[in-house]
Coordinates of C-alpha atoms and ligand atoms in Angstrom, one line a residue:
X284 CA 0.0 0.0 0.0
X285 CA 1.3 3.4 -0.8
X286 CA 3.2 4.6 2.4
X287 CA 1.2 8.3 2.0
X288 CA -2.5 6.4 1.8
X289 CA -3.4 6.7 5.2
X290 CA -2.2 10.2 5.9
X291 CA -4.9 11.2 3.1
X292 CA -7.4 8.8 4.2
X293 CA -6.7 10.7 7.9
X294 CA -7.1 14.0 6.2
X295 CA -10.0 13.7 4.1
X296 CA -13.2 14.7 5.8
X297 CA -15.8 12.0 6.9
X298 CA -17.7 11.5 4.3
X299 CA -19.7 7.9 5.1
X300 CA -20.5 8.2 8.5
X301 CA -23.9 10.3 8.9
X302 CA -23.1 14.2 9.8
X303 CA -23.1 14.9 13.5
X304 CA -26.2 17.5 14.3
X305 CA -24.4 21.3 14.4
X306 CA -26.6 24.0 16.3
X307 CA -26.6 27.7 15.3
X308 CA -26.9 30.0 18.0
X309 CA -28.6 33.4 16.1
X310 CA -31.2 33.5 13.1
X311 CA -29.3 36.4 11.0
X312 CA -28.1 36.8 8.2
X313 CA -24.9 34.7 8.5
X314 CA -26.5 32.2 10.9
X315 CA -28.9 31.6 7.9
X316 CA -26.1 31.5 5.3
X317 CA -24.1 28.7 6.9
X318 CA -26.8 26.9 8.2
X319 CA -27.9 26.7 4.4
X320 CA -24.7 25.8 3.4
X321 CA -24.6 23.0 6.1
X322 CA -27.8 21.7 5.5
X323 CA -26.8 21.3 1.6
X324 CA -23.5 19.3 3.0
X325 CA -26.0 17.2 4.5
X326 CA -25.5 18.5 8.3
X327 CA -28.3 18.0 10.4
X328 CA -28.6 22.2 11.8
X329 CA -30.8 23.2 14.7
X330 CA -31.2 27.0 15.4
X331 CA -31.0 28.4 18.7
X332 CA -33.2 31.7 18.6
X333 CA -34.4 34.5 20.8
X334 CA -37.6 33.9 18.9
X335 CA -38.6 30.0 18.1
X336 CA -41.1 31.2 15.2
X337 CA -39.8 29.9 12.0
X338 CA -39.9 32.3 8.8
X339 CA -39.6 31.8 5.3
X340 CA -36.2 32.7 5.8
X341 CA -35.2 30.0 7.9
X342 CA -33.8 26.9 6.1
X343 CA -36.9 24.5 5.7
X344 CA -35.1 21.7 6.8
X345 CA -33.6 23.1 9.9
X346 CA -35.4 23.1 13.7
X347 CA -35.7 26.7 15.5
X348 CA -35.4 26.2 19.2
X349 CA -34.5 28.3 22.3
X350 CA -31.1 28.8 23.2
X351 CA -30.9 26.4 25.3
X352 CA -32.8 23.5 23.7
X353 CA -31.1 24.0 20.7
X354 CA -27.8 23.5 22.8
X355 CA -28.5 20.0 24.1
X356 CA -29.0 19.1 20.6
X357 CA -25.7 19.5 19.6
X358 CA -21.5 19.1 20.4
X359 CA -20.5 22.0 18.4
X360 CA -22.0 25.7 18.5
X361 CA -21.6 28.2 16.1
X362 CA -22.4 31.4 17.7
X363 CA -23.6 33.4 14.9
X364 CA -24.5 36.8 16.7
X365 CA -22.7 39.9 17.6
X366 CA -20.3 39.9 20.9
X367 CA -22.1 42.7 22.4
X368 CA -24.4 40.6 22.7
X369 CA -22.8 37.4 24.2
X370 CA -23.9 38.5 28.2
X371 CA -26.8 36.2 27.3
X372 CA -24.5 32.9 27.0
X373 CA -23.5 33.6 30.9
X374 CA -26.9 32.1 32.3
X375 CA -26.4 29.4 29.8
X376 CA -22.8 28.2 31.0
X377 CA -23.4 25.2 32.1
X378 CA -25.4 23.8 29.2
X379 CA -22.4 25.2 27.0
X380 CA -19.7 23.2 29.8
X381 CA -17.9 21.0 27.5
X382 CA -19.3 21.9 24.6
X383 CA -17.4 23.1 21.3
X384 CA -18.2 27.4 20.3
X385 CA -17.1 28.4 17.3
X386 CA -17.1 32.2 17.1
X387 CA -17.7 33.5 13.8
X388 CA -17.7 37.3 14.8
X389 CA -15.9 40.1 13.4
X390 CA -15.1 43.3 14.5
X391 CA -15.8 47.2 13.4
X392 CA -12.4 48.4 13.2
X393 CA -9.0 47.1 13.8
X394 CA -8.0 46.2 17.4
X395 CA -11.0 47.4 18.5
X396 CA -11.2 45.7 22.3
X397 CA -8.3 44.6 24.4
X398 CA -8.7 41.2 23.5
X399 CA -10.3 39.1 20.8
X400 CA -13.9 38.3 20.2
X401 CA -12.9 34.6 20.9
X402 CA -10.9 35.4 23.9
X403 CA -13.4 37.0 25.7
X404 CA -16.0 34.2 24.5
X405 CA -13.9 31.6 26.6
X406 CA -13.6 33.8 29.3
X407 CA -17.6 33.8 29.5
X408 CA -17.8 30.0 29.2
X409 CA -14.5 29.0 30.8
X410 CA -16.3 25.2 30.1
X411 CA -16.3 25.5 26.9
X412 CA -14.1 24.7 24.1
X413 CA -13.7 27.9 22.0
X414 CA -12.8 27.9 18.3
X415 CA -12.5 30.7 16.2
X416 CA -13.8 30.2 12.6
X417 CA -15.6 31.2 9.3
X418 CA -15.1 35.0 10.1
X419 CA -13.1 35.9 6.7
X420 CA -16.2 33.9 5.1
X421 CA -19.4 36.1 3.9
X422 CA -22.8 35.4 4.4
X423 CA -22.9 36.5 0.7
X424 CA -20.4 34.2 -0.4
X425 CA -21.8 30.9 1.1
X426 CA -25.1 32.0 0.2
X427 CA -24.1 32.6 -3.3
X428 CA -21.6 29.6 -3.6
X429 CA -18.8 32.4 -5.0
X430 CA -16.5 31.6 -2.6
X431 CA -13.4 31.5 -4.6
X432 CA -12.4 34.6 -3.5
X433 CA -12.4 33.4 0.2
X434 CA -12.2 30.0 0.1
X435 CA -9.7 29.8 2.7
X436 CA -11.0 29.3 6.4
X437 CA -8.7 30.6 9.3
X438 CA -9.1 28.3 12.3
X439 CA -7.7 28.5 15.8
X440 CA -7.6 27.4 19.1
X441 CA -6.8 26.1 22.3
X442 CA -8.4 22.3 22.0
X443 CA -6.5 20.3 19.4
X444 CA -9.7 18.0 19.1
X445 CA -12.3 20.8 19.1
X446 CA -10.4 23.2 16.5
X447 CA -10.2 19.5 14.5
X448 CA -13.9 19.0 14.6
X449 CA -14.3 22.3 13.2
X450 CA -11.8 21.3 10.3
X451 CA -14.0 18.8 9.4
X452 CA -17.3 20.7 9.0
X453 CA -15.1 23.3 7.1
X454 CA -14.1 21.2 4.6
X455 CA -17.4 19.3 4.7
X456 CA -18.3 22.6 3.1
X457 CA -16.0 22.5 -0.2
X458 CA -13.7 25.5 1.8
X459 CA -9.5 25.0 2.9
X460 CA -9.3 25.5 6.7
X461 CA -5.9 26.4 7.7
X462 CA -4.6 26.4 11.0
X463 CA -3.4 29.2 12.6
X464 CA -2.2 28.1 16.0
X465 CA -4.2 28.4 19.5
X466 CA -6.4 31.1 20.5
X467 CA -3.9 34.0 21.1
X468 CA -4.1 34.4 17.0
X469 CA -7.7 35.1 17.3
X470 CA -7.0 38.3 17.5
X471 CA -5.1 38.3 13.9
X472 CA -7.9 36.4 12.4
X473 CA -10.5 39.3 13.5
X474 CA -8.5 42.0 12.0
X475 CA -8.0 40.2 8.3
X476 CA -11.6 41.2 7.1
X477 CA -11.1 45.1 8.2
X478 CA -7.5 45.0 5.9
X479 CA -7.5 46.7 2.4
X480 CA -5.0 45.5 0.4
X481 CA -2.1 45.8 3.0
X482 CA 0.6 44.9 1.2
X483 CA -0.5 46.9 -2.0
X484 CA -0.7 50.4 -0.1
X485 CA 3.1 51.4 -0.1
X486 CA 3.6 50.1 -3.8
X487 CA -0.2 51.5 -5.3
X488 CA 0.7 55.0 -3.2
X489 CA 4.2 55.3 -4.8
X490 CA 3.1 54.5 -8.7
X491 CA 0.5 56.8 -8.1
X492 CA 2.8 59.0 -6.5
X493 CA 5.2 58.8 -9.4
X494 CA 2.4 58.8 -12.4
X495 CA 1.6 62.1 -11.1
X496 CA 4.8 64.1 -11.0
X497 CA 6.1 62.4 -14.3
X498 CA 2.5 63.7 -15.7
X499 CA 3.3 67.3 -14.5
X500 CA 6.9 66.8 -15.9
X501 CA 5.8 66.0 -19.1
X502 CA 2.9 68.6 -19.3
X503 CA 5.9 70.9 -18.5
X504 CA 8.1 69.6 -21.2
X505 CA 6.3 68.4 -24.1
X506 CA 2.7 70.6 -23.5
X507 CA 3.9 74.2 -21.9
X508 CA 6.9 75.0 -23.5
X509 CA 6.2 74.3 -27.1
X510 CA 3.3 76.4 -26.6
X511 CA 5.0 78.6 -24.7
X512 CA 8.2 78.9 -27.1
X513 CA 6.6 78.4 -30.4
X514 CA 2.9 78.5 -30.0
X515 CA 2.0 74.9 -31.2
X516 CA -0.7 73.1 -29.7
X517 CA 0.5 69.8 -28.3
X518 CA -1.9 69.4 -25.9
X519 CA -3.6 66.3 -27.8
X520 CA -0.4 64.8 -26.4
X521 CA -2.4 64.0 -22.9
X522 CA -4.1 61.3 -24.2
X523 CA -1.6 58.9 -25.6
X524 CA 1.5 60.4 -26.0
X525 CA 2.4 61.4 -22.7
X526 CA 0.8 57.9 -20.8
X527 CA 2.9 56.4 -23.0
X528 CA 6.0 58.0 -21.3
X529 CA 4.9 57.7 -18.0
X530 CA 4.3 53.9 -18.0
X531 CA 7.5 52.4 -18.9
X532 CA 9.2 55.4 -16.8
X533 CA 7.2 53.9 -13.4
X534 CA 7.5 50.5 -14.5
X535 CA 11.2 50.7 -15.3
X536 CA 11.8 52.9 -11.6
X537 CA 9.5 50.6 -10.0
X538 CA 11.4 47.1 -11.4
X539 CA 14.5 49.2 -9.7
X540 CA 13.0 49.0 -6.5
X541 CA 12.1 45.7 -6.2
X542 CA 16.2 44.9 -6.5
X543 CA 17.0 47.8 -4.5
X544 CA 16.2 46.6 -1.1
X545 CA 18.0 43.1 -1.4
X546 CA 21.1 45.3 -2.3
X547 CA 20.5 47.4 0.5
X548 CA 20.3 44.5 2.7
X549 CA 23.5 43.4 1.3
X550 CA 25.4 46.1 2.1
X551 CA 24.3 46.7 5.9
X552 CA 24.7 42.6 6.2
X553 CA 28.4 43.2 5.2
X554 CA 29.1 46.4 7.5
X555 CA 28.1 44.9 10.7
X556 CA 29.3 41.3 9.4
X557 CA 26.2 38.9 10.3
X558 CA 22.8 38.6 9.5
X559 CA 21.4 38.1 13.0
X560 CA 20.9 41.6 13.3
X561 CA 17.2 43.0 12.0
X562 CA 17.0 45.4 9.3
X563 CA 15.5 48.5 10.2
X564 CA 11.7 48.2 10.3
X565 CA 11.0 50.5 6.9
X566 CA 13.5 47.9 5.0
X567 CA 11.9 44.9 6.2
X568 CA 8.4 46.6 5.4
X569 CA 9.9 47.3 1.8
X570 CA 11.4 43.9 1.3
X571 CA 7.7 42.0 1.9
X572 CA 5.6 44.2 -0.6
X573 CA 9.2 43.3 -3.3
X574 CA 5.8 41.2 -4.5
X575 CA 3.0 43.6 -5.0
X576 CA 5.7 46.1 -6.7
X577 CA 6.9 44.0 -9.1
X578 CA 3.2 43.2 -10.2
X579 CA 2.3 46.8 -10.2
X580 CA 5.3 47.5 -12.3
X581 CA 4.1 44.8 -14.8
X582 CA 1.0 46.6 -14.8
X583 CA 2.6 49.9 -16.1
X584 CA 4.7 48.5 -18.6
X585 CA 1.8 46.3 -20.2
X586 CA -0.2 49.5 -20.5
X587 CA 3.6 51.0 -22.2
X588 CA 3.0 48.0 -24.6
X589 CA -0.7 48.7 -25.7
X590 CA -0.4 52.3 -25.8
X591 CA 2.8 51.4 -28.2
X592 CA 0.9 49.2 -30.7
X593 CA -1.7 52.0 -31.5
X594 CA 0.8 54.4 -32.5
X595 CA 0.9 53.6 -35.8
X596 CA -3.2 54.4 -36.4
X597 CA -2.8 57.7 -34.7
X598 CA -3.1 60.6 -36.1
X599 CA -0.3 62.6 -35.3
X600 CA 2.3 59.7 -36.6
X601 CA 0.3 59.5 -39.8
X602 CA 0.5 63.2 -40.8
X603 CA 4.3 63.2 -39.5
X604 CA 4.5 60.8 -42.3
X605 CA 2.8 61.7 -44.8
X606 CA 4.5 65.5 -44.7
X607 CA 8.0 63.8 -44.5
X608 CA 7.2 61.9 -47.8
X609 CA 5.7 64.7 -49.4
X610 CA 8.8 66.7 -48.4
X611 CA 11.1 64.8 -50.0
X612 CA 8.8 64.3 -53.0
X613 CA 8.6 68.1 -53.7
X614 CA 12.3 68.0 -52.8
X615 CA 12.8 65.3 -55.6
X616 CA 15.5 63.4 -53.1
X617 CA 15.2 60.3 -51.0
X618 CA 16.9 60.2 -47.8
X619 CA 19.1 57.3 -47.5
X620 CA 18.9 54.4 -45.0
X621 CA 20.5 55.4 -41.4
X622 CA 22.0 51.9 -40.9
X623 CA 23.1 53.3 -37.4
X624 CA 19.6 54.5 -36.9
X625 CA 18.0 51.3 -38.3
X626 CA 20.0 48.9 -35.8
X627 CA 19.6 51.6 -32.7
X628 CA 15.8 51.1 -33.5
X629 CA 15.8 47.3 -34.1
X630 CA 18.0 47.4 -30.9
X631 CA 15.5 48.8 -29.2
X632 CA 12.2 47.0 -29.8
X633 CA 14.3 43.5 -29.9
X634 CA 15.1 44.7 -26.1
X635 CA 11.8 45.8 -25.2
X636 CA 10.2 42.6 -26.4
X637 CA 12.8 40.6 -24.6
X638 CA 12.7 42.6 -21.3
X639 CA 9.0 42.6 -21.4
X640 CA 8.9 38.5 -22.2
X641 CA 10.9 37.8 -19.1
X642 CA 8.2 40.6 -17.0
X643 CA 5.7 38.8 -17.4
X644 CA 7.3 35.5 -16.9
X645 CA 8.6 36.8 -13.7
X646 CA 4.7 38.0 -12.7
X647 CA 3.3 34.3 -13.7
X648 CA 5.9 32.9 -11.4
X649 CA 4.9 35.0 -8.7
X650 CA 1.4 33.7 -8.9
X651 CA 0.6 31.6 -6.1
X652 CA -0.5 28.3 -8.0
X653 CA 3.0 28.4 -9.8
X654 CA 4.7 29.5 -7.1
X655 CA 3.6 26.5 -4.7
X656 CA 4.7 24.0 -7.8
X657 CA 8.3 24.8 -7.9
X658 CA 10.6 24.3 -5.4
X659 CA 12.8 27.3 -3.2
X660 CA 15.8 27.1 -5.4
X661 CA 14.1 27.0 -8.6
X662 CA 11.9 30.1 -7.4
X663 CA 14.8 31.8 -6.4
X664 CA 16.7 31.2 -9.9
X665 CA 13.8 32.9 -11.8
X666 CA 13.0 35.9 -9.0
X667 CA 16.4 36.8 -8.7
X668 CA 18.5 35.9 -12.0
X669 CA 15.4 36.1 -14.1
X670 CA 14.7 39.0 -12.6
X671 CA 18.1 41.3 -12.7
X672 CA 18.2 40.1 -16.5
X673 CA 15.0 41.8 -17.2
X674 CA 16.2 44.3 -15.3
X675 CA 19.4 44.8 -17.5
X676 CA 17.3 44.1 -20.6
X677 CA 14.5 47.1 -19.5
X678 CA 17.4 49.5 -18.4
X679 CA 19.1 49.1 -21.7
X680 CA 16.0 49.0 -23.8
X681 CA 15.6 52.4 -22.0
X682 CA 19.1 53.6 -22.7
X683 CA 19.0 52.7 -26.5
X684 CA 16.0 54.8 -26.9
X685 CA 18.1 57.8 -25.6
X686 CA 20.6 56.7 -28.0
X687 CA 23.0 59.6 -28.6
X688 CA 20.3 62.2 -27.3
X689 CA 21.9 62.1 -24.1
X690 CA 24.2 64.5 -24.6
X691 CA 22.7 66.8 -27.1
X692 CA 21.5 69.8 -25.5
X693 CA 18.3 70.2 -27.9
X694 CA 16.5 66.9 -25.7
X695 CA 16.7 69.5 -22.4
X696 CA 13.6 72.1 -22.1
X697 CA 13.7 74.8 -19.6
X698 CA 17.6 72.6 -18.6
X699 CA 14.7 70.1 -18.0
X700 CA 15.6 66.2 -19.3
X701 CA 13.6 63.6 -21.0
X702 CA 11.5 62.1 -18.4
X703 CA 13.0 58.4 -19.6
X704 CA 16.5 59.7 -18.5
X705 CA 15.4 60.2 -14.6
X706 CA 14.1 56.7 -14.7
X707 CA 17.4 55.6 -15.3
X708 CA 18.9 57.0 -12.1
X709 CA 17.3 53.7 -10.0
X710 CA 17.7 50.9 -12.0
X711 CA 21.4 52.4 -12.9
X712 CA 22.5 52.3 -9.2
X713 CA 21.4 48.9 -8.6
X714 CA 23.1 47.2 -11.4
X715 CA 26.7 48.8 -10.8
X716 CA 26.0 48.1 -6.9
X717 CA 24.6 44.0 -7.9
X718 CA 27.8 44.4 -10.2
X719 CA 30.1 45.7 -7.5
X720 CA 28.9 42.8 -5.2
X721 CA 29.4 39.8 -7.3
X722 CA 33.4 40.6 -7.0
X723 CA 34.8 37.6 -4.6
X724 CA 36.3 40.3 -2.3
X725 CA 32.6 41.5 -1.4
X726 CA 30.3 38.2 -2.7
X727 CA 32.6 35.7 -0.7
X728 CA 32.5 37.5 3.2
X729 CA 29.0 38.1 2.1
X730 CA 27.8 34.2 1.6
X731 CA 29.5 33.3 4.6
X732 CA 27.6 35.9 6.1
X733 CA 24.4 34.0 5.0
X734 CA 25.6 31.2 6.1
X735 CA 25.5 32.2 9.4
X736 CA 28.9 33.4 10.0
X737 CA 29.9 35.8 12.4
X738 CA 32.6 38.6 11.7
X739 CA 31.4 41.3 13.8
X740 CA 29.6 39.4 16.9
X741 CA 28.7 42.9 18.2
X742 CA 26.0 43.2 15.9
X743 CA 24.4 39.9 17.1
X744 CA 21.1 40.2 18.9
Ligands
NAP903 P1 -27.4 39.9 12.1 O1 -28.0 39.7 10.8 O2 -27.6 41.2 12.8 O3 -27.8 38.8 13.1 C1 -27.4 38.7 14.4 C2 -28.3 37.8 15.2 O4 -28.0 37.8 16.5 C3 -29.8 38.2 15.2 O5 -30.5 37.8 14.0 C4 -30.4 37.6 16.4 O6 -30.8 36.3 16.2 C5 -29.1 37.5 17.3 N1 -29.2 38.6 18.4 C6 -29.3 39.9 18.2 N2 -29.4 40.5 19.4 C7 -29.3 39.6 20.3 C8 -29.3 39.6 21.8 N3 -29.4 40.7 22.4 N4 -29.2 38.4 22.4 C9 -29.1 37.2 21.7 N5 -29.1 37.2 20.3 C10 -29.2 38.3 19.7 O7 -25.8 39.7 12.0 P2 -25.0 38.8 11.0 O8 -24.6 39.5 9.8 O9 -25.7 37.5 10.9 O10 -23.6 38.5 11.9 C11 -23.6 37.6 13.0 C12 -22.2 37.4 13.4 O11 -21.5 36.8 12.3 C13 -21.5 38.7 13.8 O12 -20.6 38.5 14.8 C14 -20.6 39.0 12.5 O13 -19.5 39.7 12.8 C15 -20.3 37.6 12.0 N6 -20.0 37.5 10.6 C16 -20.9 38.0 9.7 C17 -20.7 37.9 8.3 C18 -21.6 38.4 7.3 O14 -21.3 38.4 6.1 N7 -22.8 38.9 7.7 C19 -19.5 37.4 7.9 C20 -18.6 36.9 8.8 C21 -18.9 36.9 10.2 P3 -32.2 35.7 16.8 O15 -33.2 36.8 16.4 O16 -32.4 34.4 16.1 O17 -32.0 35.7 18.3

């Protein structure tokens, strides 16, 4: 028999045996939710009520008792009601002795009572076993069935075999329960639904931050001063034209700073000569969201690609053309084939398509499902090798558009640069400091570092 068979057989909800009755304390809106959900896994549910008048509401199949009738009936509570209300499970306590309470309950804003919801439900029933459950879950959702979204169940507490029971129904129930520990994360668990995208803020804030100024750059540049300076009306410029220099100039600054912190870290790991010394907080803050920025990045330079492919059908390009030919026609001369030109260009686009090949590769890898199917090393290869080459292949794709402009003093307006050369300033620092680190006078003391070497013990917490 295959050595793994019984740990899946253990795993795998039971599925034969007839469902063990689960009681429902609370006839609102998520009490109704997951007891239709339960009663569709095949879970015998009775209600506990302040009111035992069934509605139309209610579950047909399922029983509407009083609190405690409805308590006898059952091993495992869910109390499906709001903990300012949970004084009336005192009276109750010793029907409850013994008995498994799963608290659902969530909370208005973050941290807002000394202790958890679940915390203070064990310290009302001190009998009971207290598990805290199904909070990140809507009554929506399970209503619905579009749970994808959360599909994941946090579960802990203190009573290995209650917080197991509770497994069981949740997977009964087509959702993943994952264990977080004993009751102390309750706390944790409560605050998940009241989070916005936390890891998303600091990189959404700063591409916003960075759209914005390289918007009022280019207005400045490529809007003001030709109007200003030779009355020409590029204002049309807003809607394609200068998007499509702000994208890849966020993306490519953006890239930058995914690398930048894991230099950064480098750097302080070799001055004080160990790594068990904590980075300051804001580094170990930037370092987590590395994630969310690279995704936002690949975000920006997609949009750099689709506002690249319609520039052939607008009109602007078109009539640039058009009066070039017509130039030369009235002119009777053709201008000859810039071979240097024609490579700088070919250079160009070869490098963006490259750069942007390995972008996206980089963003699939960092998807979860993909992610969990390749091993650390093999994860590492493509974040970090993968990811410095498109890195170098972005910078220079970036650099061979500048070509020879650089240094020509008709690219500067008001002393004012391109916007693409100031998003060269990042990416630039990080590959001669990645470059300067890979010599074996530096990239030796700094893998024994890693290793867990100690050169500077003083630095040891
Ligand atoms: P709800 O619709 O307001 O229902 C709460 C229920 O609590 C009432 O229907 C009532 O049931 C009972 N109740 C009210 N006052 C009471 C009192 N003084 N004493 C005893 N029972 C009382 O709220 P809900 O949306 O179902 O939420 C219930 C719990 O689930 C909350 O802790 C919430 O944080 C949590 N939760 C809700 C959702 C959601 O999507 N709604 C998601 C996750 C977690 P009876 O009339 O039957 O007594």
């Amino acid at each position: 028999m295959n050595k793994n068979s019984s740990n899946i057989m253990a795993l795998a909800p039971n599925t034969s045996n007839k469902r063990e009755t689960v009681c429902i304390f609370g006839t609102g809106d998520f009490g109704r939710a997951l007891g239709h959900k339960m009663i569709q896994s095949g879970y015998p549910v009775v209600f506990g009520s302040r009111s035992t008048q069934t509605s139309s509401l209610i579950p047909k199949d399922a029983e509407v008792l009083s609190h405690a009738e409805a308590a006898q009936k059952a091993a495992i509570i869910i109390i499906a009601i709001q903990r300012e209300h949970y004084d009336f499970l005192i009276p109750l306590a010793e029907i409850l002795h013994g008995k498994v309470l799963v608290d659902v309950s969530n909370n208005l804003k973050i941290n807002q009572y000394p202790e958890s919801n679940a915390e203070y439900l064990a310290q009302l029933v001190p009998g009971a076993k207290v598990v805290k459950a199904f909070n990140t879950v809507s009554a929506w959702a399970l209503q619905s069935g579009t749970v994808d979204a959360s599909r994941q169940v946090f579960v802990c507490g203190d009573n290995m075999e209650a917080k197991q029971m509770v497994m069981d129904i949740v997977r009964a129930l087509g959702l993943t329960p994952l264990d977080q520990g004993s009751l102390l994360a309750a706390q944790e668990i409560e605050n998940y639904p009241l989070q916005l995208f936390p890891m998303w803020k600091f990189p959404i804030l700063l591409s916003l931050g960075l759209a914005a100024f390289f918007f009022v750059y280019s207005l400045i540049r490529d809007v003001i001063y030709p109007y200003v300076y030779e009355n020409k009306d590029f204002s049309f410029f807003i809607a394609i034209s200068i998007p499509n220099r702000i994208c890849p100039v966020v993306a490519l600054i953006l890239l930058a700073l995914v690398y930048l912190p894991g230099v950064l870290a480098a750097i302080i790991q070799l001055y004080r000569g160990t790594k068990y010394c904590r980075f300051p907080d804001w580094l170990d803050k930037w370092m987590l969201c590395r994630k969310q920025l690279g995704l936002v990045a690949l975000a920006f330079a997609s949009l750099h690609v689709l506002y690249t492919l319609v520039i052939p059908i607008r009109s602007f390009v078109r009539w640039r053309i058009s009066s070039r030919i017509l130039s030369q026609a009235l002119k009777n001369v053709t201008e000859p084939l810039n071979t240097t030109h024609a490579w700088l260009s070919d250079s160009y686009l070869a490098l963006g398509i490259l750069g942007f090949f390995l972008f996206v590769l980089l963003g699939i890898t960092s998807l979860p499902s993909v992610s969990n199917n390749v091993n650390w090393r093999e994860f590492r290869f493509v974040q970090s090798k993968l990811g410095y080459l498109t890195l170098i292949l972005c910078t220079a794709h970036t650099l061979v558009y500048g070509g020879n402009r650089f240094l020509s003093p008709s690219s500067y307006r008001w002393y004012l640069p391109n916007a693409y050369m100031l998003s060269l300033i990042v990416p630039c620092i990080v590959l001669v400091v990645k470059f300067v680190l890979i010599f074996p006078c530096l990239d030796k003391p700094l893998s024994q570092i890693r290793q867990g070497w100690e050169r500077n013990p003083q630095y040891s917490e």
